[in-house]
Amino acid sequence: MANTIQTHMKNNTLPLVHFFLAFIMLLIGGTLGLLQGLNRGGVFELPASFNYYEVLTLHGILLILAFTTLFTNGYLYAAIRHTLGELSKTVKILAWSSLASFLIGSVLVVWMVLAGEATVMYTFYPPMQASPWFYIGLVFVVLCIWLAGLGVFISAFQWKRKNKGQHLPILAFFAVGIYTLVIFGSLGVTVEVLMLIPWAFGWTETINVMLSRTLFWSFGHTLVNVWYLVAISVWYTILPKIIGGRIFSDTLARLVVILIVILNVPGGFHHQIVDPAFSEGLKFMHVFMSLSIAFPSLMTAFAMFAVLERTGRKRGGRGLLGWLWVLPWGDVRFLTIMIAMISFIIGGAGGIAQTNNQLNQVVHNSLWVVGHFHITVGVTVVMTFFGLVYWLIPHLSGRVMTPFIHHLGMFQTATWTVGMALMALSMHAVGLFGAPRRTSYTTYGDSATALGWEPYLSFLATGGTLLFFGVILIVYIVFHLMFFAPKGDTPFMDSRVEDNAHPTPKWTENWGLWVIVAVLIISMGYVVPLVDLIENAPPGSPPHRTW
């Protein structure tokens, strides 16, 4: 048995290493989040040698970039290996090279922040200027994404060549769509970083700030929906298996992937509604481009309710809502994902407020935005990731989850949910009262308005403390399932479609067509403003150091 487990873990070393590093990043980033939350709540002041803005920069980089990238790569490569078979030598080389590139980039980025040379937040907007090595580190991070995507594309191509006329398995289809979207989204930020490097070295004197912001948000907005697409891959293909159901519609799932890939990138302008360089007509067009993402989201909501109701009625549920109560609420693998899906309804509604001019004027650059971000990413995405942990880690490590770990997981889920509710809802509220987004704790000279924020900031600090406790618990659970849980066989939880499902049309597999459509839509959204920003560029800004 011992030799079997060792062989099993060796075959799954690639995803296991990704998950191990991902949760190390979560632990460090969560600790920084605790410091940040306590500081913003007025509990204590961080020292000048490691101030609030350095903590904020690292917190964003380690959680928004590092944790999510490592987890996504680990999950998708595990899915590819399960659905398409053993990875080829070429794909393995690309995957390990991707991880190496990520580690090199992360070391450079974190080193520069800790050295006090890159306190520029994770958005790294100019005219604030970091060390050139910070931007070079980001190049390696982007290269990591491209290498990982190339490995998945090659695996899919090799499978299709061996299985002519067959549809790519749905999980592999999601993987292809996810990497297609993130590569499209990363093109703009790559151009931006390659502009920033010579500026940071002093080879060019000024930078086009508005062009840089626009290139960044073509990536920043897309990245959020990359995580969302990763999450719904779990909802569509894994959740049904957990509750004893089937995939509602293979065709609908593939269409959702296609729509998210082709509609997503131009939505980035809703982050720039208050920027002065764009006409009202252009911003109005991008409102519709941003809101178009709601269409595949509504399709997903329909499909998920259909799966839950059908399965609940098979489990004996009767009446209008009887199907809901018989679902396995006591199973941590289901509960985490269900909370994630419910939170997306709240987060999606909040996102609509940021896509139109009038409401955006109220919430822009306030803590409301941070609260929205923590609901969409900290609950919808991260809780879905946590739901994977309880079966995917044991599957990869050749172990099984014990009742104790299951109960601990239920407690961790409750802790995380309450902590995030306290923190995110207080952020929403105090943001509406005018509390700014990216400042450390201050009363602004005991201003009556700022003093009125303090009860909400106290709830923020309390929620952050609970979340840190939740981080400790999930990291313990992951490492226990990886190294110390009883040995055994945990199956991969992928689902099958309904027996009477309609055949999936062949046009869903035509990725050449969907890439062309995506390029056309991205061009419609970005060619005119980018050309205008270049042809009518302002004098540009010299570097500024605000720390």
XYZ file of C-alpha atoms in Angstrom:
547
model
C 0.000 0.000 0.000
C 2.844 2.415 0.902
C 4.490 1.924 -2.488
C 1.130 2.451 -4.225
C 0.579 5.758 -2.384
C 4.116 6.939 -3.191
C 3.599 6.131 -6.865
C 0.204 7.859 -6.807
C 1.681 11.033 -5.290
C 4.614 10.961 -7.721
C 2.237 10.867 -10.679
C 0.373 13.849 -9.227
C 3.399 15.836 -8.086
C 2.717 18.733 -10.456
C -0.725 19.717 -9.093
C 0.250 18.878 -5.513
C 3.236 21.247 -5.635
C 0.970 23.963 -7.025
C -1.541 23.460 -4.208
C 1.189 23.342 -1.557
C 2.635 26.663 -2.724
C -0.832 28.188 -3.204
C -1.774 27.645 0.423
C 1.584 28.922 1.634
C 0.739 32.100 -0.290
C -2.730 32.127 1.291
C -1.210 31.838 4.764
C 1.237 34.699 4.226
C -1.288 36.853 2.384
C -3.935 36.164 5.031
C -1.538 37.197 7.798
C -0.876 40.452 5.960
C -4.632 40.876 5.546
C -5.061 40.597 9.323
C -2.447 43.316 9.894
C -4.111 45.471 7.272
C -7.601 44.989 8.722
C -6.515 45.721 12.290
C -4.702 48.840 11.126
C -7.671 50.065 9.088
C -9.913 49.383 12.074
C -7.749 51.630 14.252
C -6.576 48.799 16.526
C -2.851 49.505 16.089
C -0.404 51.393 13.904
C 2.024 49.531 11.683
C 5.700 50.526 11.960
C 7.232 52.864 9.402
C 9.639 50.092 8.365
C 6.701 47.953 7.193
C 3.865 50.358 6.667
C 0.223 49.928 5.671
C 0.869 50.487 1.971
C 3.611 47.869 1.752
C 1.288 45.433 3.533
C -1.546 46.356 1.157
C 0.676 45.848 -1.904
C 1.880 42.430 -0.763
C -1.581 41.339 0.375
C -2.943 42.031 -3.099
C -0.059 40.421 -4.975
C 0.081 37.248 -2.880
C -3.676 36.629 -2.853
C -4.981 38.192 -6.068
C -2.105 37.021 -8.268
C -0.094 34.287 -6.524
C -2.728 32.206 -4.700
C -5.270 32.237 -7.518
C -2.716 31.521 -10.269
C -1.137 28.595 -8.454
C -4.482 27.105 -7.437
C -5.951 27.484 -10.924
C -2.946 25.875 -12.605
C -2.940 23.002 -10.114
C -6.672 22.358 -10.480
C -6.748 22.578 -14.275
C -3.699 20.371 -14.789
C -5.249 17.777 -12.466
C -8.454 18.031 -14.534
C -6.565 17.721 -17.832
C -4.682 14.654 -16.650
C -7.904 13.027 -15.454
C -10.000 13.778 -18.539
C -7.418 13.579 -21.340
C -4.959 11.062 -19.948
C -1.312 11.234 -18.898
C 0.469 14.470 -19.806
C 3.013 14.211 -22.599
C 6.670 14.964 -21.960
C 6.371 18.298 -23.794
C 3.374 19.361 -21.703
C 5.130 18.388 -18.470
C 8.159 20.477 -19.442
C 5.897 23.450 -20.193
C 4.015 23.028 -16.917
C 7.156 22.846 -14.773
C 8.697 25.740 -16.720
C 5.532 27.713 -16.013
C 5.906 27.074 -12.289
C 9.597 28.000 -12.369
C 8.783 31.231 -14.209
C 6.140 32.054 -11.622
C 8.538 31.487 -8.715
C 11.250 33.635 -10.308
C 8.765 36.430 -10.939
C 7.233 36.203 -7.465
C 10.619 36.370 -5.748
C 11.555 39.492 -7.717
C 8.205 41.179 -7.051
C 8.087 40.393 -3.317
C 11.747 41.246 -2.853
C 11.253 44.697 -4.346
C 8.202 45.389 -2.172
C 9.966 44.273 1.019
C 12.983 46.390 0.056
C 10.730 49.455 -0.099
C 11.231 49.816 -3.842
C 7.715 48.967 -5.053
C 4.985 50.296 -2.772
C 2.696 50.826 -5.766
C -0.272 48.564 -4.877
C -1.028 45.468 -6.937
C -2.416 47.698 -9.718
C 1.015 49.441 -10.009
C -0.404 52.543 -11.687
C 2.037 55.111 -13.005
C 3.078 57.817 -12.350
C 4.117 56.039 -9.135
C 7.267 54.205 -10.144
C 8.629 50.947 -8.777
C 12.047 49.427 -9.293
C 12.445 48.046 -12.833
C 13.020 44.632 -11.272
C 9.462 44.710 -9.943
C 8.154 45.034 -13.494
C 10.594 42.401 -14.767
C 9.189 40.067 -12.114
C 5.710 40.702 -13.496
C 6.951 39.671 -16.963
C 7.881 36.258 -15.539
C 4.432 35.966 -13.923
C 2.746 36.618 -17.283
C 5.113 34.136 -18.947
C 3.949 31.563 -16.390
C 0.362 32.006 -17.575
C 1.293 31.676 -21.240
C 3.378 28.532 -20.689
C 0.638 26.884 -18.626
C -1.934 27.755 -21.286
C 0.260 26.408 -24.066
C 0.555 23.098 -22.222
C -3.233 22.804 -21.956
C -3.713 23.713 -25.634
C -1.198 21.048 -26.699
C -2.896 18.418 -24.506
C -6.280 19.258 -26.016
C -4.869 19.156 -29.568
C -3.174 15.797 -28.966
C -6.408 14.324 -27.548
C -8.497 15.629 -30.452
C -6.035 14.162 -32.947
C -6.333 10.738 -31.301
C -10.121 10.965 -30.884
C -11.325 12.386 -34.182
C -14.997 13.339 -34.274
C -15.383 13.322 -30.480
C -16.112 16.350 -28.320
C -13.409 17.485 -25.941
C -14.469 16.441 -22.409
C -16.294 19.309 -20.728
C -13.670 19.942 -18.009
C -10.945 20.110 -20.644
C -13.176 22.457 -22.671
C -13.399 24.749 -19.641
C -9.601 24.632 -19.285
C -9.101 25.666 -22.917
C -11.568 28.523 -22.479
C -9.987 29.714 -19.226
C -6.475 29.912 -20.668
C -7.736 31.496 -23.882
C -9.406 34.229 -21.847
C -6.461 34.878 -19.532
C -4.030 35.065 -22.469
C -6.295 37.564 -24.254
C -6.567 39.569 -21.057
C -2.837 39.525 -20.351
C -1.842 41.028 -23.716
C -2.667 44.578 -22.620
C -0.861 44.396 -19.289
C 2.162 42.840 -21.024
C 2.407 45.839 -23.334
C 2.027 48.133 -20.310
C 4.809 46.412 -18.359
C 7.132 46.530 -21.382
C 6.471 50.303 -21.494
C 7.143 50.670 -17.758
C 10.493 48.836 -17.727
C 12.475 51.388 -19.814
C 10.721 54.203 -17.925
C 11.755 52.650 -14.597
C 15.349 52.245 -15.784
C 15.370 55.917 -16.760
C 15.775 55.248 -20.471
C 12.590 57.233 -21.151
C 11.687 60.330 -19.171
C 7.892 60.181 -19.130
C 5.003 57.722 -19.343
C 1.517 57.998 -20.841
C -0.497 57.507 -17.660
C -3.922 57.129 -19.241
C -2.658 54.612 -21.793
C -1.071 52.591 -18.982
C -4.295 52.584 -16.945
C -6.302 51.479 -19.963
C -3.923 48.628 -20.773
C -3.961 47.527 -17.141
C -7.750 47.366 -16.880
C -8.029 45.297 -20.039
C -6.306 42.737 -17.803
C -7.600 43.659 -14.341
C -11.253 43.306 -15.256
C -10.638 40.144 -17.298
C -8.722 38.499 -14.455
C -11.778 38.656 -12.199
C -13.824 36.823 -14.812
C -11.043 34.277 -15.318
C -11.502 33.337 -11.664
C -15.262 33.330 -12.166
C -14.891 30.975 -15.144
C -12.700 28.675 -13.026
C -15.388 28.692 -10.326
C -18.270 27.905 -12.672
C -16.276 25.036 -14.176
C -16.654 23.494 -10.722
C -20.343 24.393 -10.503
C -21.182 22.861 -13.880
C -19.037 19.735 -13.835
C -18.311 18.798 -10.212
C -21.203 20.034 -8.066
C -23.737 17.685 -9.757
C -21.570 14.668 -8.888
C -21.303 15.768 -5.245
C -25.082 15.948 -4.830
C -25.815 12.827 -6.894
C -27.043 14.576 -10.041
C -26.043 15.078 -13.644
C -24.902 18.000 -15.814
C -28.028 19.809 -16.990
C -26.815 20.632 -20.512
C -23.416 20.057 -22.035
C -24.266 22.458 -24.875
C -25.327 25.249 -22.511
C -22.132 24.856 -20.463
C -19.950 25.133 -23.575
C -21.920 28.129 -24.838
C -21.367 29.897 -21.500
C -17.620 29.339 -21.829
C -17.624 30.714 -25.380
C -19.667 33.801 -24.439
C -17.460 34.648 -21.459
C -14.341 34.346 -23.619
C -15.605 36.520 -26.480
C -17.504 39.155 -24.451
C -15.254 39.732 -21.485
C -12.169 41.784 -22.255
C -13.823 45.060 -23.420
C -15.672 45.358 -20.094
C -12.560 46.818 -18.467
C -13.632 50.392 -19.201
C -16.209 50.334 -16.428
C -13.232 50.696 -14.081
C -12.405 53.971 -15.847
C -15.781 55.697 -15.881
C -14.376 58.691 -13.995
C -11.261 58.942 -16.179
C -11.278 62.123 -18.308
C -9.703 60.872 -21.535
C -12.719 59.074 -22.992
C -15.898 60.390 -24.572
C -19.301 59.777 -23.037
C -20.285 57.763 -26.098
C -17.336 55.405 -25.658
C -18.117 54.948 -21.971
C -21.773 54.340 -22.812
C -20.799 51.616 -25.281
C -18.638 49.939 -22.659
C -21.515 49.952 -20.181
C -23.324 47.574 -22.540
C -20.147 45.551 -23.075
C -19.771 45.162 -19.300
C -23.422 44.285 -18.768
C -23.298 41.696 -21.562
C -21.393 39.409 -19.169
C -24.638 39.164 -17.193
C -26.137 37.056 -19.984
C -23.908 33.955 -19.519
C -24.209 34.505 -15.761
C -28.011 34.286 -15.989
C -27.635 31.156 -18.137
C -25.467 29.690 -15.386
C -28.024 30.581 -12.719
C -30.725 28.806 -14.753
C -28.563 25.706 -15.217
C -27.585 25.535 -11.545
C -31.163 25.895 -10.295
C -32.195 23.190 -12.768
C -29.515 20.791 -11.501
C -30.323 21.487 -7.853
C -34.088 21.099 -8.304
C -33.899 17.964 -10.447
C -31.505 16.319 -8.009
C -33.482 17.444 -4.980
C -36.692 15.963 -6.371
C -34.861 12.695 -7.110
C -33.825 12.727 -3.439
C -37.484 12.902 -2.395
C -38.136 16.630 -2.211
C -41.787 17.581 -2.648
C -43.685 20.832 -3.008
C -42.484 24.214 -4.218
C -39.212 24.256 -2.232
C -39.057 20.768 -0.830
C -36.216 19.916 -3.215
C -34.066 22.582 -1.559
C -34.214 21.180 1.967
C -33.179 17.644 0.988
C -29.911 18.738 -0.623
C -26.782 17.596 1.309
C -26.276 20.719 3.437
C -24.258 18.677 5.901
C -21.626 17.851 3.248
C -18.816 20.429 3.337
C -18.073 19.798 -0.345
C -21.588 20.996 -1.208
C -22.009 23.692 1.453
C -18.898 25.636 0.436
C -19.887 25.738 -3.231
C -23.515 26.595 -2.436
C -22.428 29.570 -0.321
C -20.135 30.605 -3.172
C -23.007 30.521 -5.665
C -25.367 32.450 -3.383
C -22.706 35.118 -2.805
C -22.335 35.576 -6.541
C -25.919 36.824 -6.706
C -24.974 39.550 -4.213
C -21.630 40.263 -5.842
C -23.128 40.362 -9.322
C -25.748 42.868 -8.234
C -23.017 45.026 -6.729
C -21.012 44.782 -9.934
C -23.886 46.302 -11.888
C -23.561 49.432 -9.735
C -19.999 49.875 -10.944
C -20.831 49.636 -14.632
C -22.942 52.780 -14.957
C -21.981 56.379 -14.525
C -24.431 57.577 -11.875
C -23.953 54.795 -9.316
C -20.233 54.576 -10.016
C -19.871 58.225 -9.006
C -21.158 57.281 -5.547
C -18.969 54.242 -4.886
C -15.835 54.945 -6.933
C -12.567 54.702 -4.954
C -14.453 54.048 -1.712
C -14.337 51.033 0.602
C -17.569 49.939 -1.051
C -15.490 48.712 -4.002
C -13.229 46.688 -1.694
C -16.270 45.099 -0.073
C -17.639 44.159 -3.494
C -14.281 42.651 -4.456
C -14.108 40.561 -1.290
C -17.579 39.127 -1.924
C -16.901 38.230 -5.553
C -13.392 36.876 -5.052
C -13.176 36.141 -1.315
C -16.444 34.172 -1.271
C -17.586 33.240 -4.797
C -14.153 32.171 -6.016
C -12.256 31.238 -2.864
C -15.106 29.258 -1.278
C -15.399 27.296 -4.529
C -11.666 26.611 -4.292
C -12.123 25.464 -0.689
C -14.897 23.120 -1.804
C -12.450 21.414 -4.163
C -9.907 20.876 -1.393
C -11.905 18.241 0.494
C -11.853 15.692 -2.330
C -9.249 16.837 -4.875
C -6.304 16.965 -2.465
C -7.021 13.439 -1.103
C -7.555 12.203 -4.664
C -4.127 13.484 -5.669
C -2.334 12.341 -2.503
C -3.950 8.905 -2.316
C -5.744 9.597 0.978
C -9.265 10.000 2.368
C -10.987 12.682 4.419
C -11.828 11.675 7.989
C -15.001 12.695 9.884
C -12.878 14.972 12.097
C -11.544 16.907 9.091
C -15.063 17.088 7.684
C -16.386 18.619 10.915
C -13.407 20.969 11.027
C -14.179 21.949 7.435
C -17.778 22.784 8.372
C -16.478 24.972 11.192
C -13.972 26.620 8.851
C -16.768 27.317 6.359
C -18.885 28.971 9.057
C -15.923 31.009 10.302
C -15.044 32.205 6.803
C -18.651 33.050 5.935
C -19.292 35.062 9.102
C -15.922 36.807 8.878
C -16.417 37.772 5.257
C -19.984 38.926 5.908
C -18.849 41.189 8.749
C -15.951 42.628 6.802
C -17.496 42.972 3.350
C -20.850 44.348 4.492
C -19.189 46.896 6.779
C -16.968 47.918 3.840
C -20.039 48.399 1.663
C -21.763 50.512 4.296
C -18.849 52.727 5.278
C -17.932 53.160 1.624
C -21.366 54.668 0.980
C -20.635 57.078 3.832
C -17.470 58.233 2.062
C -14.633 56.186 3.576
C -11.830 56.103 0.977
C -10.482 52.919 -0.505
C -6.711 52.842 -0.072
C -5.785 54.810 3.028
C -4.537 53.644 6.391
C -6.492 54.516 9.505
C -6.998 58.203 10.148
C -9.658 60.413 11.733
C -8.705 63.344 9.503
C -8.145 65.591 12.501
C -11.133 64.143 14.382
C -13.531 65.073 11.615
C -17.119 64.266 12.596
C -17.603 62.405 9.325
C -14.504 60.236 9.810
C -15.369 59.524 13.454
C -18.737 58.242 12.246
C -16.930 55.540 10.277
C -15.344 53.949 13.362
C -18.111 51.469 14.329
C -18.051 50.060 10.794
C -14.258 49.883 10.768
C -14.415 47.947 14.052
C -16.656 45.368 12.366
C -14.154 45.330 9.490
C -11.325 44.472 11.902
C -13.446 41.802 13.627
C -14.302 40.194 10.291
C -10.653 40.264 9.254
C -9.677 38.484 12.473
C -12.226 35.730 11.847
C -10.956 35.374 8.288
C -7.385 34.954 9.530
C -8.607 32.180 11.818
C -10.318 30.661 8.758
C -7.023 30.808 6.847
C -5.228 28.921 9.636
C -7.922 26.239 9.598
C -7.971 25.696 5.826
C -4.170 25.573 5.609
C -4.146 22.934 8.371
C -6.871 20.971 6.553
C -5.006 21.085 3.231
C -1.676 19.949 4.662
C -3.366 17.232 6.713
C -5.149 15.897 3.613
C -1.918 16.127 1.661
C 0.424 14.370 4.101
C -1.280 12.910 7.193
C -4.804 11.701 6.380
C -5.415 7.922 6.243
C -4.371 6.317 2.997
C -7.101 5.314 0.612
C -8.837 5.969 -2.696
C -10.792 9.191 -3.211
C -12.422 9.384 -6.661
C -12.299 12.368 -9.000
C -15.721 14.044 -8.776
C -16.569 14.826 -12.403
C -20.159 14.518 -13.599
C -21.904 13.032 -16.618
C -24.653 14.659 -18.659
C -28.302 13.583 -18.424
C -29.056 10.354 -20.291
C -31.651 12.067 -22.490
C -29.524 15.141 -23.235
C -29.452 16.503 -26.771
C -26.203 15.927 -28.697
C -23.687 18.748 -28.420
C -23.373 20.677 -31.708
C -20.030 20.517 -33.479
C -19.826 24.331 -33.775
C -19.030 24.584 -30.070
C -15.632 23.030 -30.829
C -14.680 25.600 -33.464
C -12.175 27.551 -31.359
C -10.659 29.174 -34.448
C -13.982 30.918 -35.076
C -14.440 31.967 -31.438
C -10.936 33.412 -31.266
C -11.644 35.494 -34.391
C -14.950 36.721 -32.914
C -13.206 37.593 -29.636
C -10.512 39.554 -31.494
C -13.179 41.489 -33.412
C -15.103 42.396 -30.265
C -11.939 43.354 -28.383
C -10.927 45.500 -31.360
C -14.336 47.177 -31.377
C -13.843 48.132 -27.763
C -10.175 49.094 -27.729
C -8.783 50.085 -31.128
C -10.363 53.577 -31.254
C -9.521 54.631 -27.669
C -5.975 53.232 -27.812
C -5.220 54.954 -31.114
C -6.626 58.198 -29.690
C -4.533 57.875 -26.517
C -1.395 57.360 -28.609
C -2.021 59.950 -31.332
C -3.232 62.627 -28.910
C -0.944 61.703 -26.064
C -0.354 64.312 -23.363
C 3.236 65.325 -22.537
C 3.479 62.362 -20.193
C 4.434 62.122 -16.563
C 7.845 61.801 -14.956
C 8.158 59.205 -12.173
C 6.816 59.944 -8.701
C 7.685 58.254 -5.416
C 5.034 58.765 -2.747
C 6.596 56.604 -0.051
